[in-house]
Coordinates of C-alpha atoms in Angstrom, one line a residue:
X385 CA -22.2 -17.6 -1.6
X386 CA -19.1 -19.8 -0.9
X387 CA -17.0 -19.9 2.2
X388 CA -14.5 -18.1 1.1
X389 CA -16.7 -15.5 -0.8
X390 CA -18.2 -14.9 2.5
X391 CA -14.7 -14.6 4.4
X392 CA -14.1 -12.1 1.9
X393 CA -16.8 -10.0 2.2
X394 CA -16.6 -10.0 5.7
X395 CA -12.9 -8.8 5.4
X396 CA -14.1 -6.2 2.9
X397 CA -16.9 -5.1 5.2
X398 CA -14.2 -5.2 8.4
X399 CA -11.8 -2.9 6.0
X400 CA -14.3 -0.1 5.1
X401 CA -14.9 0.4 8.7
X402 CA -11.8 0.8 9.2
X403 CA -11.7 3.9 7.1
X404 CA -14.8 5.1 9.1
X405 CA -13.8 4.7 13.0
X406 CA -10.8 5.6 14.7
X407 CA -7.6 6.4 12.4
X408 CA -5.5 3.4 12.1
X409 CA -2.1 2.4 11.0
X410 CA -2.1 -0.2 7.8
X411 CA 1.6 -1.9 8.0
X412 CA 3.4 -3.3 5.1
X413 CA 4.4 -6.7 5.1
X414 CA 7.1 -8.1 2.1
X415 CA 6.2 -12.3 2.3
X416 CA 3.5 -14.1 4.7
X417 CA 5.6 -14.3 7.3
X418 CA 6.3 -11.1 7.7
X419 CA 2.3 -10.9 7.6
X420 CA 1.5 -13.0 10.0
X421 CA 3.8 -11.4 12.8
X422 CA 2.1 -8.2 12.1
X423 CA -1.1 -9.7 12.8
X424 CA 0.2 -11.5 15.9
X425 CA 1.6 -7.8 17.0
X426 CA -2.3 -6.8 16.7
X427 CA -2.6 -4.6 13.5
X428 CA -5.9 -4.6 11.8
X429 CA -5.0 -4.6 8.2
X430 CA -2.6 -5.5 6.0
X431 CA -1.2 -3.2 2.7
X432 CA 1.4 -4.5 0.4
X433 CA 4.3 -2.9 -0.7
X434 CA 5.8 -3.0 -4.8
X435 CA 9.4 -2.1 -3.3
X436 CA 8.9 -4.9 -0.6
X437 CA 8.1 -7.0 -2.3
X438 CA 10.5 -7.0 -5.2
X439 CA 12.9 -7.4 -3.3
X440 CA 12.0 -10.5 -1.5
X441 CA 11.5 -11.9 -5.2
X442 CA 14.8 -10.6 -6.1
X443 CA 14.0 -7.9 -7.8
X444 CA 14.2 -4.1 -8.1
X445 CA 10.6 -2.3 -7.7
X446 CA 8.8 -1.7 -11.2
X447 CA 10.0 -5.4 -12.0
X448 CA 7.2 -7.4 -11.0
X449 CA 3.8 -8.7 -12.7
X450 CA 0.4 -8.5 -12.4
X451 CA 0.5 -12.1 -12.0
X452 CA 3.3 -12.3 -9.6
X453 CA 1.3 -9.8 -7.2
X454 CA -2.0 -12.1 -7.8
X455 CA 0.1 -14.7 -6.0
X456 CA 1.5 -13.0 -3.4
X457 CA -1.7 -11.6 -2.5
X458 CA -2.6 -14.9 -2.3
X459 CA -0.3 -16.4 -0.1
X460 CA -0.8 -13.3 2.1
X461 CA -4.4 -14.1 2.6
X462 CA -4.0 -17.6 3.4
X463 CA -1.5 -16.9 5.5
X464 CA -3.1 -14.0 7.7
X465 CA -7.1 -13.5 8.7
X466 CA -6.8 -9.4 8.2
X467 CA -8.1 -7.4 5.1
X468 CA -5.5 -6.9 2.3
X469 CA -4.7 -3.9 0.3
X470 CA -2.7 -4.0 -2.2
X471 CA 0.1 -1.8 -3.7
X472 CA -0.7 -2.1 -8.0
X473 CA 1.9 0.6 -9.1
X474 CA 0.4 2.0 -12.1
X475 CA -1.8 -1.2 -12.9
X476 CA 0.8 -2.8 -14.8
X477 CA -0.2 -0.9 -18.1
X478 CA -1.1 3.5 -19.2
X479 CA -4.3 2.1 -20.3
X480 CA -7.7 2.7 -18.1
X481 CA -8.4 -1.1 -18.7
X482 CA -4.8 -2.4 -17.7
X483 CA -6.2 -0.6 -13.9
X484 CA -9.7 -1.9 -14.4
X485 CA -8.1 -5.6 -15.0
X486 CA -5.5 -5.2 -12.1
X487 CA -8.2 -4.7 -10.1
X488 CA -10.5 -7.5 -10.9
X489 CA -7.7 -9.8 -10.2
X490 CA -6.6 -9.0 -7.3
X491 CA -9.7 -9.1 -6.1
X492 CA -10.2 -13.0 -7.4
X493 CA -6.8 -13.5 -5.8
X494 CA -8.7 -12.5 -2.0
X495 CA -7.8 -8.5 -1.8
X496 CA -10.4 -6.5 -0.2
X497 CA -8.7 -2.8 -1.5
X498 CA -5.9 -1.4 -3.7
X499 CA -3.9 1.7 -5.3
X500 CA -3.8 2.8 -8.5
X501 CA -1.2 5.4 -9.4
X502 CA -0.4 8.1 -11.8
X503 CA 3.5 7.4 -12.3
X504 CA 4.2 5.1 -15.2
X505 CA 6.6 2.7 -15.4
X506 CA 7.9 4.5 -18.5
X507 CA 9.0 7.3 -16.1
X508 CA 6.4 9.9 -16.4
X509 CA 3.3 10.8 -15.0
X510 CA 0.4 10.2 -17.1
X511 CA -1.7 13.8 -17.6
X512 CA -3.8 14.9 -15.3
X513 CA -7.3 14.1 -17.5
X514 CA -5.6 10.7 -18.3
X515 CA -5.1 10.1 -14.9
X516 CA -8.4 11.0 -13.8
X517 CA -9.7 8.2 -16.8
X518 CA -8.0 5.7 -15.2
X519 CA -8.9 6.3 -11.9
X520 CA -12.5 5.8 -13.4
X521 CA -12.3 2.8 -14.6
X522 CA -10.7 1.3 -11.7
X523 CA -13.4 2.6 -9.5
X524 CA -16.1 0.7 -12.3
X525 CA -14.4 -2.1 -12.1
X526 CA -14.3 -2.1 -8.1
X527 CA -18.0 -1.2 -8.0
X528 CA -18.6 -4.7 -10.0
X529 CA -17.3 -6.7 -7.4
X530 CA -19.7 -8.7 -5.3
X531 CA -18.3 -6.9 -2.1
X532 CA -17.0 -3.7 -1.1
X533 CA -13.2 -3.0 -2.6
X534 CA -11.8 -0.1 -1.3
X535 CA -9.8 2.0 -4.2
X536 CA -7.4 4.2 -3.2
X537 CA -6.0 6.8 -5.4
X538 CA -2.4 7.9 -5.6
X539 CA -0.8 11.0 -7.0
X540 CA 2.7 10.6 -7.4
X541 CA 3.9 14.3 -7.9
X542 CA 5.7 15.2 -4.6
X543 CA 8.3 11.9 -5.0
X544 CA 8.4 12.5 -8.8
X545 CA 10.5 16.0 -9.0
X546 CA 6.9 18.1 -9.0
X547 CA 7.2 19.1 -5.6
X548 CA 4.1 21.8 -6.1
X549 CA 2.1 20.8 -3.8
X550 CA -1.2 23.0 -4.8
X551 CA -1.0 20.5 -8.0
X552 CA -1.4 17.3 -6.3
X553 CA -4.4 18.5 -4.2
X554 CA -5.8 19.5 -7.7
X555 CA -5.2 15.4 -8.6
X556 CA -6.5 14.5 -5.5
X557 CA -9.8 16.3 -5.9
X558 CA -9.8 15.1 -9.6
X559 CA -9.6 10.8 -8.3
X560 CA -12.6 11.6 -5.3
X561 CA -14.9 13.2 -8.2
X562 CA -13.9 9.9 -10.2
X563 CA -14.8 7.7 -7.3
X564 CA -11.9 7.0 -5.6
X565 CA -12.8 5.9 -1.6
X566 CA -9.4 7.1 -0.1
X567 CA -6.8 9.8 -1.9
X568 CA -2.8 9.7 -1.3
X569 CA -0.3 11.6 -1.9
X570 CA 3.4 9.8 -0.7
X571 CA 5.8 12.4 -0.2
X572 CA 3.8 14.2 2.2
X573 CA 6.7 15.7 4.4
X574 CA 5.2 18.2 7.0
X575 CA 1.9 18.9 9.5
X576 CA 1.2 21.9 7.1
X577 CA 1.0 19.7 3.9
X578 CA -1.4 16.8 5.6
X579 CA -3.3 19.5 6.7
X580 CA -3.6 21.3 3.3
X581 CA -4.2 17.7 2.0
X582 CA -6.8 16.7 3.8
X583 CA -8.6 20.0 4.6
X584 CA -9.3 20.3 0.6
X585 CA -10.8 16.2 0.6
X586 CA -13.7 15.2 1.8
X587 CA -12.5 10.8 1.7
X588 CA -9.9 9.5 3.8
X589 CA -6.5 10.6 3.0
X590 CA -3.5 7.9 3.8
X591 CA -0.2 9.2 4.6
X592 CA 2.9 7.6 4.4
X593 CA 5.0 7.5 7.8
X594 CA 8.4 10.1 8.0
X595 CA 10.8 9.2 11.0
X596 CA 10.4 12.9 11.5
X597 CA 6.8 13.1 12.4
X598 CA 4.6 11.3 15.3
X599 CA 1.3 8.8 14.4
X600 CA 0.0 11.9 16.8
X601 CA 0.7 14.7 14.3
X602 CA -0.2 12.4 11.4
X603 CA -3.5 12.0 12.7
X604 CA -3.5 15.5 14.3
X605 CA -3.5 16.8 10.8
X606 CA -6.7 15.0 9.2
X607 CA -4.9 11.6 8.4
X608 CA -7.3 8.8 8.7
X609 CA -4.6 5.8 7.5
X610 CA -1.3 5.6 8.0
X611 CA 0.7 3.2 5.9
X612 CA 4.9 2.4 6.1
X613 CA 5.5 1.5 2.6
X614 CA 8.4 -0.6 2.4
X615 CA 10.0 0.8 5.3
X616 CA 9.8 -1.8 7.5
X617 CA 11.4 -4.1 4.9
X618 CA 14.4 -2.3 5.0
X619 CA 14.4 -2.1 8.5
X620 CA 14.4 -6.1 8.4
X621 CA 17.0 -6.0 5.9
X622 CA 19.4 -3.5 7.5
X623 CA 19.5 -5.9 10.7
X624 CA 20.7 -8.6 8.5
X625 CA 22.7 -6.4 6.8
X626 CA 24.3 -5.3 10.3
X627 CA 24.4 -8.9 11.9
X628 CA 25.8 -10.7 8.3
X629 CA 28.5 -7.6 8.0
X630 CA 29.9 -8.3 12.1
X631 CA 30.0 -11.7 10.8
X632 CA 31.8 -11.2 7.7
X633 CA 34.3 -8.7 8.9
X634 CA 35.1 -9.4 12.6
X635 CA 34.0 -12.6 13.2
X636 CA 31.8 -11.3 16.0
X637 CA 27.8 -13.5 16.3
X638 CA 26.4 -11.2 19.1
X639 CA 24.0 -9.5 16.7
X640 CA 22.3 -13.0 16.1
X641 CA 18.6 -13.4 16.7
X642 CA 16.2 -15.8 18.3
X643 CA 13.0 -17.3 17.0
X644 CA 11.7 -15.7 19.9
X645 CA 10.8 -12.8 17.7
X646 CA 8.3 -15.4 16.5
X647 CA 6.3 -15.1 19.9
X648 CA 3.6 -12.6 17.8
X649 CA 3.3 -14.9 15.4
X650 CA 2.4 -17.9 18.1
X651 CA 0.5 -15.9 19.7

């Protein structure tokens, strides 16, 4: 085993426990340096974010590769010592081998997990038995890896106009019988739907943080990993947005920053 095969699998190792202790918040960095001020701050593990990151390339989310995400999960592993997950849309393709391939590279590109989803890029959401296929051969594909990959399977109903909530449990249930090691549903909007989520699973569930509900309740309600999605990328972007606008329109530099923000990173 090489170095960095062992680094891996010790990050892979480090990440399933995760999913086995206490919950824990997974934050979602858009570039490496966001990712290595979240691990300066003290987080435990990293998750990427499609929207995020499209925009830091420029882009809107649904416009990026396969192998543009290989290399940002690259630079985020060199740049930062924590497990990475990683956000692969639909797997870049309907068919059950585009998600088996997306996994298999990301995993030679130093990811330790990642999501597979049922929305396609087409703007639909594959059938539920098609779904559950893919799912499948993600999970096959993880389970060849030399070290544990965390799969995480999404269901995409509740931000897709299929709000029916008793559906996506049914998908849910459908990706832990195919394997999956943690089910997710974004969209999730009160205590009473984590709860119905997560009572009806036996694997971790991952929730995606509302303003409008505590980590406490999260948690509270069976949640074992909490994830931001690209939320904290707009948060970033709406204090540029705020600073470069007082600039623009009034002349006025008091929103400015400091690298002093970089103190996490130093530290």
């Amino acid at each position: 085993m090489t170095l960095a095969d062992s680094i891996q699998h010790e990050k892979a190792e480090r990440f399933r426990a995760l999913h086995a202790g206490e919950p824990f918040v997974i934050p979602n960095p858009w570039d490496a340096g966001s990712a290595r001020v979240l691990e300066g701050l003290g987080f435990e593990a990293l998750a990427t974010t499609s929207s995020g990151f499209a925009f830091a390339l420029g882009r809107l989310d649904g416009e990026v590769t396969l192998d543009d995400v290989a290399a940002h999960v690259t630079a985020l592993s060199a740049a930062s010592e924590l497990p990475v997950s990683v956000d692969l849309e639909n797997g870049y393709g309907p068919e059950p081998e585009a998600a088996a391939r997306a996994i298999a590279r990301v995993a030679e590109a130093g990811a330790v997990g990642g999501s597979i989803e049922d929305w396609d890029r087409g703007g639909r959401l594959y059938d539920a038995a098609h779904a559950a296929e893919r799912v499948a051969a993600a999970v096959e594909a993880a389970r060849a890896l030399p070290f544990a990959f965390t799969l995480t399977a999404r269901a995409e109903n509740l931000l897709r106009g299929n709000p029916d909530l008793d559906r996506t449990i049914a998908r849910l249930q459908a990706y832990e019988a195919a394997g999956a090691d943690v089910l997710y549903a974004p969209g999730l909007a009160t205590v009473e739907q984590i709860e119905a989520v997560c009572s009806a699973l036996s694997k971790p569930v991952n929730v995606l943080a509302r303003p409008t509900l505590s980590l406490a309740e999260i948690v509270g309600a069976g949640a074992q990993r909490v994830s931001v999605g690209g939320a904290l990328t707009w948060a970033a972007v709406g204090a540029l947005v705020d600073a470069a606008r007082a600039i623009r329109e009034r002349g006025d530099f008091s929103l400015l920053g400091s690298g002093s923000v970089l103190d996490a990173w130093r530290a």
